[in-house]
Amino acid sequence: GFVVGHAGLYQALAMFAVAYFIIGMTVLSVCAIATNGALDAGGAYYMISRALGPEFGGSIGIMFFLANVCGSALYVLGLVEAVVDSFGIPPGQKVGTGVHVLPQSYWYELLYGTVLLALCLLVCLVGASIYAKATFLIFLIVAGVLGTVLISFFATRPIRVPIRLPHLNGSEIENGSFTGFSLDTLQKNLGGDYAVDYTTGQKMSFSSVFAVMFNGCTGIMAGSNMSGDLKRPSYSIPRGTISAVLFTYLVYNLLAFLMCATCNRVLLQKDYGFLHDISIFPPLVTVGIYAATLSAAMSNLIGASRILYALARDDLFGRALALAKKTSASGNPVMAVILSWMVVQLVLFSGKLNTIAGVVTTFFLLVYATVNLACLALEWASAPNFRPTFRYFTWHTCLLGIAGCCVMMFLISPVSASASLGFLLLLLLALHYLSPSSTWGYISQALIFHQVRKYLLMLDVRKDHVKFWRPQMLLMVQNPRGSARLIDFVNDLKKSGLYILGHVELQDLDTLPSDPLQSQQDSWLSLVDKLNVKAFVSLTLAPSVQHGVRQLLFTSGLGGMRPNTLVLGFYDDEAPQDGLARHPAFTSSREEVPLGFPPLRAPTAPKLLSAREYVGIVADALKMLRNVLLARQLESLDKAWELRRAASPPPTIHVWPVNLLRPDSARYADTCSLFLLQMACVLNMARAWRRARLRLFLCVEAGAMPHAQEEKLRQLLKDLRIQAQIQLVPWDAVTRLHWQTCRGPPGGPAEEEEEEEEGIVNFPTNTTQVSDEYVCAANKLVLEQSPAPAVRFLYLPRPPADTSLYPLYLHQLELLTRGLGPTVLVHGVSAVTSTQL
């Protein structure tokens, strides 16, 4: 009567259509999720939490709990209103007459609501079985009343119904009319005529009427809320819910038509209990109203308690809900029922049902939207295990349900909708950071996998262009205990590229009962989390480290995301230091340092690979056209101290783009030098290193027009958009040592032959031509440049073709970098710089 009285028949039918469209789409999603596996207590909360994860589940669980709590209060207030209409003392009278003996005031109505709510509490405390029996009895009563009402529209003759309305000076009486079936009455009731609601004194509108009407349709979740108490929830929920939705939709539409055809507007707007006046047996209508509202109040109360119990049992809110876990001997969550009753009692202080109707509707719409979202996510994830036996849904129905819920939320009350979404967001953030991890599975992981696979297939390596090149690192780590700062440093070097931590375990799978790497995987992933680096982990078994690195270079990555740069720690005789124990991520008293990694190698213990094998790894990577970085003494780099020291002068990064081991080929524009410049620039672009300044060292000899070389290099830096300070470094004294021991003068046949071969993959043969005295002088030249930098980038020459010279090659690299502090030796084989747009 309230709906059709204000909205008219057309708009009332439109409201029912919109409401049941939203509900219908949601019911399809509920049925799909309910038939995809075993359901436990919690209804919609259980479905959402197991589909979308604890953050969404917990936050929506709280919202759904509040929706049921407010809904229960709403129905109790509705029942109070009906009781007061039947037995209350009329306004303006101090003494009641006949059955009208109940005083009317805010506090008296609060008392009546408290008593009725206590009755609901008693039923719910006894348990679900008595509730089910009570609701079945109520269903029979309501069905009988509904039949009586339908007969009354045909059997009752036209009558005038006196309506007593409250007034400033007491009350006034206005007459409404039951005309029987009348075309004139029907025509007058077709359109809307929104007036003031006599219970609240507020002017009604489409949105406010819809908000009140929608609360009569929220019972679709009553069955799913009892999922933990049903014997076969996957069977009962779809059949019961769909039957209830179809039945109530038909009944609402039928009643709307009958009321509009038989009752005038005054009766519909001024007397919401007019069915009592036109019934052939008025007391039965009163009993039916009481039974229906009492059933709805109990349904929401027991639903709220089951949701609260499920939230408490999942430990999402820790000790805050610990009390709600307690159950009776029969398994009834009595403490959850009592806590829910207390919250409903608090809501009763609002006083008028239409006051909280908008809030309740907003909460329910938000829950329905999330149920649709859960089903949509499961459908879009295309997980093989999502195969519900209920198949009458598609992602289109889920999307339509979400859109309908969101639109109606903001149409009903933009303020309530915005506040609800804000509250939901706060709960999401709180649960994301505070709730423990769950074993339910995260739909986000399935969706991410689905999208990543799709985009990886679209990532075509044939379309790669140097303009969009980025470093994709494979860092080989023997033991993370000795490589914590190196791992962090390479994380700064990756520039949003792929980063893989590789590890080779020297074992033979043929002699083992199972794969030993499976047990290590969690330790490595925990390390990545603790160090806060954006890296993948790739572990392998191999008979030697060299074979293992080859495997990882061949197999790491996927599609267009494969490592293009190999990073190795330096091979020297320094004793490894446990940097993991000193790392800030592990110095907190709450953290335990051991992550399942073995202790570091003792200084006297043999190494896992020889010098020849180490250089062989470098040679293998270059053969496979991978860039190579060798990092020495990076564990001594205290990045936090370097970057937070006094602003003047800022920390520096020294860059030596010349091959110091080949003074006869001091060029700055070859592929390797440009790659070295690029890596130094990439480090400087990282957020933590932006305060640092690049210093580029130009080695010049007397009579070689140093200023012309400097200008040429400056123009190159300008073309590459690299900001760096250029410093000229005379090195005649250093190169003189080389020419004194060299077997031929500059420009001789040997040099010309090497120059011709430099454009192809080759192994220079000049290793034996460089003396230790020259290398030590070059080391001193680098070391003398002050102030001391945070890190140095040096040119890494190719290993010699003769594998017997590998130890000598490594010895020269050790002399060149001895005492330099954190140093990165770089050799690039791919073009990585571009001067084009």
Coordinates of C-alpha atoms in Angstrom, one line a residue, residues 2-475:
F2 CA 2.8 2.4 0.9
V3 CA 4.5 1.8 -2.5
V4 CA 1.5 2.0 -4.8
G5 CA 0.0 4.9 -2.8
H6 CA 3.0 7.2 -3.5
A7 CA 4.4 5.8 -6.7
G8 CA 1.3 4.7 -8.5
L9 CA 0.9 1.4 -10.4
Y10 CA 3.2 2.1 -13.3
Q11 CA 6.1 3.2 -11.1
A12 CA 5.4 0.4 -8.6
L13 CA 5.6 -2.2 -11.3
A14 CA 8.8 -0.5 -12.5
M15 CA 10.2 -0.7 -9.0
F16 CA 9.4 -4.3 -8.7
A17 CA 11.0 -5.0 -12.1
V18 CA 14.2 -3.2 -11.2
A19 CA 14.4 -4.7 -7.7
Y20 CA 13.8 -8.2 -8.9
F21 CA 16.1 -7.8 -11.9
I22 CA 18.9 -7.0 -9.4
I23 CA 17.8 -9.8 -7.2
G24 CA 17.4 -12.2 -10.1
M25 CA 20.9 -11.6 -11.3
T26 CA 22.2 -11.9 -7.8
V27 CA 20.3 -15.2 -7.2
L28 CA 21.9 -16.6 -10.3
S29 CA 25.3 -15.8 -8.9
V30 CA 24.4 -17.2 -5.5
C31 CA 23.2 -20.4 -7.0
A32 CA 26.4 -20.7 -9.1
I33 CA 28.7 -20.3 -6.1
A34 CA 26.5 -22.4 -3.8
T35 CA 26.7 -25.4 -6.3
N36 CA 30.5 -25.1 -6.8
G37 CA 31.5 -26.9 -3.6
A38 CA 30.7 -27.5 0.0
L39 CA 29.2 -24.6 1.9
D40 CA 29.7 -23.8 5.6
A41 CA 28.2 -21.3 8.0
G42 CA 28.2 -17.7 6.9
G43 CA 26.1 -17.7 3.7
A44 CA 27.1 -14.8 1.5
Y45 CA 30.2 -14.1 3.6
Y46 CA 31.4 -17.6 3.2
M47 CA 30.9 -17.5 -0.5
I48 CA 32.6 -14.1 -1.0
S49 CA 35.5 -14.8 1.4
R50 CA 36.3 -18.2 -0.3
A51 CA 36.0 -16.6 -3.8
L52 CA 37.6 -13.2 -3.3
G53 CA 39.9 -13.8 -0.4
P54 CA 39.9 -12.7 3.3
E55 CA 40.1 -8.9 2.6
F56 CA 37.0 -8.7 0.5
G57 CA 35.3 -11.5 2.5
G58 CA 35.9 -9.9 5.9
S59 CA 34.9 -6.4 4.9
I60 CA 31.8 -7.6 3.1
G61 CA 31.1 -9.9 6.0
I62 CA 31.0 -6.9 8.4
M63 CA 28.8 -5.0 6.0
F64 CA 26.4 -8.0 5.6
F65 CA 26.3 -8.4 9.4
L66 CA 25.4 -4.7 9.8
A67 CA 22.8 -5.1 7.0
N68 CA 21.1 -8.0 8.7
V69 CA 21.3 -6.2 12.1
C70 CA 19.7 -3.1 10.7
G71 CA 17.2 -5.3 8.8
S72 CA 16.2 -7.0 12.0
A73 CA 15.7 -3.7 13.7
L74 CA 13.7 -2.5 10.7
Y75 CA 11.3 -5.4 10.9
V76 CA 11.0 -5.1 14.7
L77 CA 10.1 -1.4 14.3
G78 CA 7.6 -2.3 11.6
L79 CA 6.0 -4.8 14.0
V80 CA 5.9 -2.2 16.7
E81 CA 4.2 0.2 14.3
A82 CA 1.6 -2.5 13.4
V83 CA 1.0 -3.3 17.1
V84 CA 0.6 0.4 18.0
D85 CA -1.8 0.9 15.1
S86 CA -4.0 -2.0 16.4
F87 CA -3.7 -1.5 20.1
G88 CA -2.4 1.9 20.7
I89 CA -4.2 4.8 22.4
P90 CA -5.3 7.2 19.6
P91 CA -3.4 10.5 19.4
G92 CA -5.0 13.2 21.5
Q93 CA -6.5 10.8 24.1
K94 CA -5.0 10.2 27.5
V95 CA -7.0 7.1 28.4
G96 CA -7.5 4.1 26.1
T97 CA -10.8 2.5 25.3
G98 CA -11.5 -1.1 24.3
V99 CA -8.4 -2.8 22.9
H100 CA -6.6 0.5 22.4
V101 CA -4.7 0.4 25.7
L102 CA -1.1 0.8 24.7
P103 CA 0.5 4.2 25.3
Q104 CA 2.2 5.8 22.4
S105 CA 5.5 7.7 22.7
Y106 CA 9.2 7.2 21.7
W107 CA 10.1 5.4 24.9
Y108 CA 7.0 3.2 25.0
E109 CA 7.6 2.1 21.4
L110 CA 11.2 1.4 22.3
L111 CA 10.0 -0.8 25.1
Y112 CA 7.6 -2.7 22.8
G113 CA 10.5 -3.2 20.3
T114 CA 12.8 -4.5 23.1
V115 CA 10.2 -7.0 24.2
L116 CA 9.5 -8.3 20.7
L117 CA 13.3 -8.5 20.0
A118 CA 13.7 -10.5 23.2
L119 CA 11.1 -12.9 21.9
C120 CA 13.2 -13.3 18.7
L121 CA 16.3 -13.8 20.8
L122 CA 14.7 -16.6 22.7
V123 CA 13.8 -18.5 19.6
C124 CA 17.3 -18.0 18.1
L125 CA 19.0 -19.1 21.3
V126 CA 17.1 -22.4 21.3
G127 CA 18.7 -23.2 17.9
A128 CA 18.2 -23.5 14.2
S129 CA 15.8 -26.4 14.5
I130 CA 13.2 -24.5 16.5
Y131 CA 13.7 -21.5 14.2
A132 CA 13.0 -23.7 11.1
K133 CA 9.8 -25.1 12.8
A134 CA 8.7 -21.6 13.8
T135 CA 9.3 -20.2 10.3
F136 CA 7.4 -23.0 8.7
L137 CA 4.4 -22.4 11.0
I138 CA 4.7 -18.7 10.2
F139 CA 4.7 -19.6 6.5
L140 CA 1.5 -21.5 6.8
I141 CA -0.1 -18.5 8.7
V142 CA 1.1 -16.0 6.1
A143 CA -0.1 -18.2 3.2
G144 CA -3.5 -18.4 4.8
V145 CA -3.7 -14.7 5.4
L146 CA -2.6 -14.0 1.8
G147 CA -5.4 -16.2 0.5
T148 CA -7.9 -14.3 2.8
V149 CA -6.6 -10.9 1.6
L150 CA -6.9 -11.9 -2.1
I151 CA -10.5 -13.2 -1.5
S152 CA -11.3 -9.9 0.4
F153 CA -10.6 -7.8 -2.7
F154 CA -13.4 -9.6 -4.4
A155 CA -15.8 -10.3 -1.5
T156 CA -15.8 -6.9 0.4
R157 CA -18.3 -4.3 -0.7
P158 CA -17.3 -0.7 -1.2
I159 CA -16.8 1.0 2.2
R160 CA -15.4 4.3 3.7
V161 CA -12.5 3.8 6.1
P162 CA -12.0 6.6 8.7
I163 CA -8.4 7.4 9.2
R164 CA -7.2 9.2 12.4
L165 CA -4.1 11.3 11.6
P166 CA -1.9 13.0 14.2
H167 CA -2.2 16.8 14.2
L168 CA -0.7 19.7 16.1
N169 CA -3.7 20.1 18.3
G170 CA -4.5 16.4 18.7
S171 CA -5.7 14.4 15.7
E172 CA -8.0 14.8 12.7
I173 CA -10.1 12.2 10.9
E174 CA -10.0 11.8 7.1
N175 CA -11.9 9.2 5.1
G176 CA -10.3 6.8 2.7
S177 CA -12.4 4.7 0.3
F178 CA -12.4 1.0 -0.7
T179 CA -14.3 1.3 -4.0
G180 CA -14.1 -2.3 -5.1
F181 CA -13.0 -2.9 -8.6
S182 CA -13.3 0.4 -10.4
L183 CA -11.8 1.6 -13.7
D184 CA -11.9 5.2 -12.4
T185 CA -10.0 4.2 -9.3
L186 CA -7.5 2.3 -11.3
Q187 CA -6.9 5.3 -13.7
K188 CA -6.4 7.7 -10.8
N189 CA -3.8 5.3 -9.3
L190 CA -1.8 4.7 -12.4
G191 CA 0.6 7.7 -12.0
G192 CA 2.7 8.7 -9.1
D193 CA 1.7 11.2 -6.4
Y194 CA 4.4 11.5 -3.8
A195 CA 3.2 13.0 -0.6
V196 CA 4.4 13.3 3.0
D197 CA 4.9 10.1 4.9
Y198 CA 2.6 10.4 8.0
T199 CA 5.0 8.3 10.2
T200 CA 8.1 10.5 9.6
G201 CA 6.8 13.8 8.3
Q202 CA 9.2 13.6 5.3
K203 CA 8.2 14.1 1.6
M204 CA 8.6 10.9 -0.3
S205 CA 10.3 10.4 -3.6
F206 CA 11.0 7.5 -6.0
S207 CA 14.3 6.7 -4.3
S208 CA 12.9 6.8 -0.7
V209 CA 9.9 4.6 -1.7
F210 CA 12.2 2.2 -3.5
A211 CA 14.5 2.0 -0.4
V212 CA 11.5 1.0 1.8
M213 CA 10.1 -1.4 -0.9
F214 CA 13.5 -3.1 -1.5
N215 CA 13.7 -4.2 2.1
G216 CA 10.8 -6.5 1.5
C217 CA 12.9 -8.3 -1.2
T218 CA 16.1 -8.9 0.8
G219 CA 15.0 -12.2 2.1
I220 CA 16.7 -14.0 -0.8
M221 CA 19.8 -14.4 1.4
A222 CA 17.8 -15.9 4.3
G223 CA 18.4 -19.4 3.0
S224 CA 22.1 -18.9 2.2
N225 CA 22.7 -17.4 5.7
M226 CA 21.6 -20.7 7.1
S227 CA 24.0 -22.6 4.9
G228 CA 25.8 -24.1 7.9
D229 CA 22.6 -25.5 9.3
L230 CA 21.2 -27.1 6.0
K231 CA 21.8 -30.7 5.3
R232 CA 22.3 -30.2 1.6
P233 CA 23.0 -26.5 1.0
S234 CA 24.1 -26.9 -2.6
Y235 CA 20.8 -28.6 -3.3
S236 CA 18.5 -26.5 -1.1
I237 CA 19.7 -23.0 -1.7
P238 CA 19.2 -22.8 -5.5
R239 CA 15.8 -24.4 -5.4
G240 CA 14.5 -22.6 -2.4
T241 CA 15.8 -19.2 -3.4
I242 CA 14.6 -19.2 -7.0
S243 CA 11.2 -20.5 -5.9
A244 CA 10.9 -17.8 -3.2
V245 CA 11.9 -15.0 -5.7
L246 CA 9.4 -16.1 -8.4
F247 CA 6.6 -16.5 -5.8
T248 CA 7.1 -13.1 -4.1
Y249 CA 7.5 -11.3 -7.4
L250 CA 4.2 -12.6 -8.7
V251 CA 2.4 -11.9 -5.3
Y252 CA 3.8 -8.3 -5.2
N253 CA 2.7 -7.5 -8.7
L254 CA -0.8 -9.1 -8.1
L255 CA -1.3 -7.2 -4.9
A256 CA -0.2 -3.9 -6.5
F257 CA -2.7 -4.3 -9.2
L258 CA -5.6 -5.3 -6.9
M259 CA -4.8 -2.3 -4.5
C260 CA -4.7 0.2 -7.3
A261 CA -8.0 -1.1 -8.8
T262 CA -9.9 -1.0 -5.5
C263 CA -8.5 1.6 -3.1
N264 CA -8.3 5.3 -3.5
R265 CA -5.1 7.4 -3.1
V266 CA -6.1 8.7 0.4
L267 CA -6.5 5.2 1.8
L268 CA -3.2 4.0 0.3
Q269 CA -1.2 7.0 1.5
K270 CA -2.7 7.7 4.9
D271 CA -3.3 4.2 6.2
Y272 CA -0.6 1.6 5.7
G273 CA -2.7 -0.9 7.7
F274 CA -5.8 -0.7 5.5
L275 CA -5.8 -4.4 4.7
H276 CA -7.1 -4.9 8.2
D277 CA -10.1 -2.7 7.4
I278 CA -11.1 -4.3 4.2
S279 CA -10.5 -7.9 5.1
I280 CA -13.4 -10.4 5.5
F281 CA -11.7 -11.5 8.7
P282 CA -9.7 -8.6 10.1
P283 CA -8.0 -10.4 13.0
L284 CA -6.4 -12.8 10.6
V285 CA -4.7 -9.9 8.8
T286 CA -3.3 -8.6 12.0
V287 CA -2.0 -12.0 12.9
G288 CA -0.4 -12.3 9.4
I289 CA 1.3 -8.9 9.6
Y290 CA 2.7 -9.8 13.0
A291 CA 3.8 -13.3 11.9
A292 CA 5.5 -12.0 8.7
T293 CA 7.4 -9.2 10.4
L294 CA 8.4 -11.4 13.3
S295 CA 9.6 -14.1 10.9
A296 CA 11.7 -11.5 9.0
A297 CA 13.1 -10.0 12.2
M298 CA 14.1 -13.5 13.4
S299 CA 15.5 -14.4 10.0
N300 CA 17.8 -11.3 10.0
L301 CA 18.8 -11.8 13.6
I302 CA 19.8 -15.5 13.1
G303 CA 21.5 -14.6 9.8
A304 CA 23.5 -11.8 11.5
S305 CA 24.6 -14.3 14.2
R306 CA 25.7 -16.9 11.7
I307 CA 27.8 -14.3 9.8
L308 CA 29.4 -13.1 13.0
Y309 CA 30.2 -16.6 14.1
A310 CA 31.8 -17.4 10.7
L311 CA 33.9 -14.1 10.9
A312 CA 35.0 -15.0 14.4
R313 CA 35.9 -18.6 13.5
D314 CA 38.0 -17.4 10.6
D315 CA 40.1 -15.2 13.0
L316 CA 40.1 -12.3 10.5
F317 CA 39.6 -9.8 13.4
G318 CA 41.7 -11.6 16.0
R319 CA 40.6 -11.2 19.6
A320 CA 37.9 -8.6 18.8
L321 CA 35.5 -11.4 17.9
A322 CA 36.9 -14.2 20.0
L323 CA 33.8 -14.2 22.2
A324 CA 31.6 -14.9 19.2
K325 CA 33.3 -18.3 18.7
K326 CA 31.6 -19.9 21.7
T327 CA 28.8 -22.4 21.0
S328 CA 26.3 -24.5 22.9
A329 CA 26.6 -28.2 23.3
S330 CA 24.5 -28.6 20.2
G331 CA 26.7 -26.3 18.1
N332 CA 24.4 -23.3 18.3
P333 CA 26.6 -20.1 18.4
V334 CA 24.8 -18.6 21.4
M335 CA 27.4 -15.8 22.0
A336 CA 27.1 -14.7 18.4
V337 CA 23.3 -14.6 18.8
I338 CA 23.6 -12.5 22.0
L339 CA 26.1 -10.1 20.5
S340 CA 23.9 -9.7 17.4
W341 CA 20.9 -9.1 19.6
M342 CA 22.8 -6.3 21.5
V343 CA 23.7 -4.5 18.3
V344 CA 20.1 -4.8 17.0
Q345 CA 18.9 -3.3 20.4
L346 CA 21.2 -0.3 19.8
V347 CA 19.8 0.2 16.3
L348 CA 16.2 0.3 17.8
F349 CA 17.0 3.7 19.3
S350 CA 16.6 5.2 15.8
G351 CA 12.9 4.9 16.4
K352 CA 11.3 5.0 12.9
L353 CA 11.7 2.2 10.3
N354 CA 11.8 4.6 7.3
T355 CA 14.7 6.4 8.9
I356 CA 17.0 3.3 8.6
A357 CA 15.5 1.8 5.5
G358 CA 17.9 3.7 3.1
V359 CA 20.9 2.5 5.1
V360 CA 19.7 -1.1 5.1
T361 CA 19.0 -1.1 1.4
T362 CA 22.4 0.4 0.7
F363 CA 24.2 -2.3 2.7
F364 CA 22.2 -5.1 1.0
L365 CA 22.8 -3.7 -2.4
L366 CA 26.5 -3.5 -1.7
V367 CA 26.5 -7.1 -0.5
Y368 CA 24.6 -8.2 -3.6
A369 CA 27.0 -6.3 -5.9
T370 CA 29.9 -8.1 -4.2
V371 CA 28.3 -11.5 -4.6
N372 CA 27.9 -10.8 -8.3
L373 CA 31.6 -9.6 -8.4
A374 CA 32.7 -12.9 -6.8
C375 CA 30.9 -14.9 -9.4
L376 CA 32.2 -12.7 -12.2
A377 CA 35.7 -13.1 -10.9
L378 CA 35.4 -16.8 -10.8
E379 CA 34.0 -16.9 -14.3
W380 CA 36.6 -14.6 -15.8
A381 CA 39.4 -16.5 -14.1
S382 CA 38.5 -19.6 -16.1
A383 CA 39.8 -21.8 -13.4
P384 CA 39.2 -25.5 -14.2
N385 CA 37.8 -26.2 -10.7
F386 CA 35.0 -23.6 -11.1
R387 CA 32.3 -25.8 -12.5
P388 CA 29.1 -25.2 -10.7
T389 CA 26.2 -27.6 -11.3
F390 CA 23.9 -24.6 -11.7
R391 CA 24.7 -23.4 -15.2
Y392 CA 22.0 -20.8 -15.8
F393 CA 24.3 -17.8 -15.6
T394 CA 27.0 -16.0 -17.6
W395 CA 29.5 -13.2 -16.9
H396 CA 26.9 -10.9 -18.5
T397 CA 24.3 -11.6 -15.7
C398 CA 27.0 -10.9 -13.1
L399 CA 28.0 -7.7 -14.7
L400 CA 24.3 -6.6 -15.1
G401 CA 23.8 -7.4 -11.4
I402 CA 26.8 -5.3 -10.3
A403 CA 25.7 -2.4 -12.5
G404 CA 22.1 -2.5 -11.2
C405 CA 23.2 -2.6 -7.6
C406 CA 25.7 0.3 -8.0
V407 CA 23.2 2.5 -9.9
M408 CA 20.4 1.9 -7.4
M409 CA 22.7 2.5 -4.4
F410 CA 23.5 6.0 -5.6
L411 CA 19.9 6.8 -6.8
I412 CA 18.5 5.9 -3.3
S413 CA 21.0 7.8 -1.3
P414 CA 24.3 9.2 -2.7
V415 CA 25.5 10.0 0.8
S416 CA 24.8 6.6 2.3
A417 CA 26.3 4.9 -0.8
S418 CA 29.5 7.0 -0.6
A419 CA 29.8 6.4 3.1
S420 CA 29.2 2.7 2.7
L421 CA 31.9 2.4 0.0
G422 CA 34.3 4.5 2.2
F423 CA 33.7 2.2 5.2
L424 CA 34.2 -0.8 2.9
L425 CA 37.5 0.6 1.7
L426 CA 38.7 1.2 5.2
L427 CA 37.9 -2.4 6.2
L428 CA 39.6 -3.7 3.1
L429 CA 42.8 -1.8 3.9
A430 CA 42.7 -2.8 7.5
L431 CA 42.2 -6.5 6.7
H432 CA 44.9 -6.3 4.0
Y433 CA 47.5 -5.2 6.4
L434 CA 46.4 -6.7 9.7
S435 CA 44.6 -10.0 8.9
P436 CA 46.6 -13.3 8.8
S437 CA 47.2 -15.1 5.6
S438 CA 44.6 -17.7 4.7
T439 CA 44.6 -21.0 2.9
W440 CA 41.4 -20.4 1.0
G441 CA 43.0 -19.3 -2.2
Y442 CA 43.0 -15.9 -3.7
I443 CA 40.9 -15.1 -6.8
S444 CA 43.3 -12.3 -7.5
Q445 CA 46.0 -14.8 -8.2
A446 CA 43.8 -16.6 -10.7
L447 CA 42.8 -13.4 -12.4
I448 CA 46.4 -12.2 -12.6
F449 CA 47.5 -15.5 -14.1
H450 CA 44.7 -15.3 -16.7
Q451 CA 45.7 -11.7 -17.7
V452 CA 49.4 -12.3 -17.6
R453 CA 49.2 -15.3 -19.8
K454 CA 47.1 -13.3 -22.3
Y455 CA 49.5 -10.4 -22.3
L456 CA 52.6 -12.6 -22.5
L457 CA 51.2 -14.2 -25.6
M458 CA 50.9 -10.7 -27.0
L459 CA 54.5 -9.8 -26.1
D460 CA 56.2 -10.5 -29.4
V461 CA 60.0 -10.6 -29.3
R462 CA 60.1 -9.8 -33.0
K463 CA 58.7 -6.4 -32.3
D464 CA 61.4 -5.5 -29.8
H465 CA 63.0 -2.1 -30.4
V466 CA 66.1 -0.5 -28.8
K467 CA 64.0 2.5 -27.7
F468 CA 62.1 0.4 -25.3
W469 CA 65.0 -1.8 -24.1
R470 CA 65.2 -2.5 -20.4
P471 CA 67.6 -4.6 -18.3
Q472 CA 66.3 -8.1 -17.5
M473 CA 68.5 -9.5 -14.8
L474 CA 69.5 -13.0 -13.8
L475 CA 71.5 -12.7 -10.6

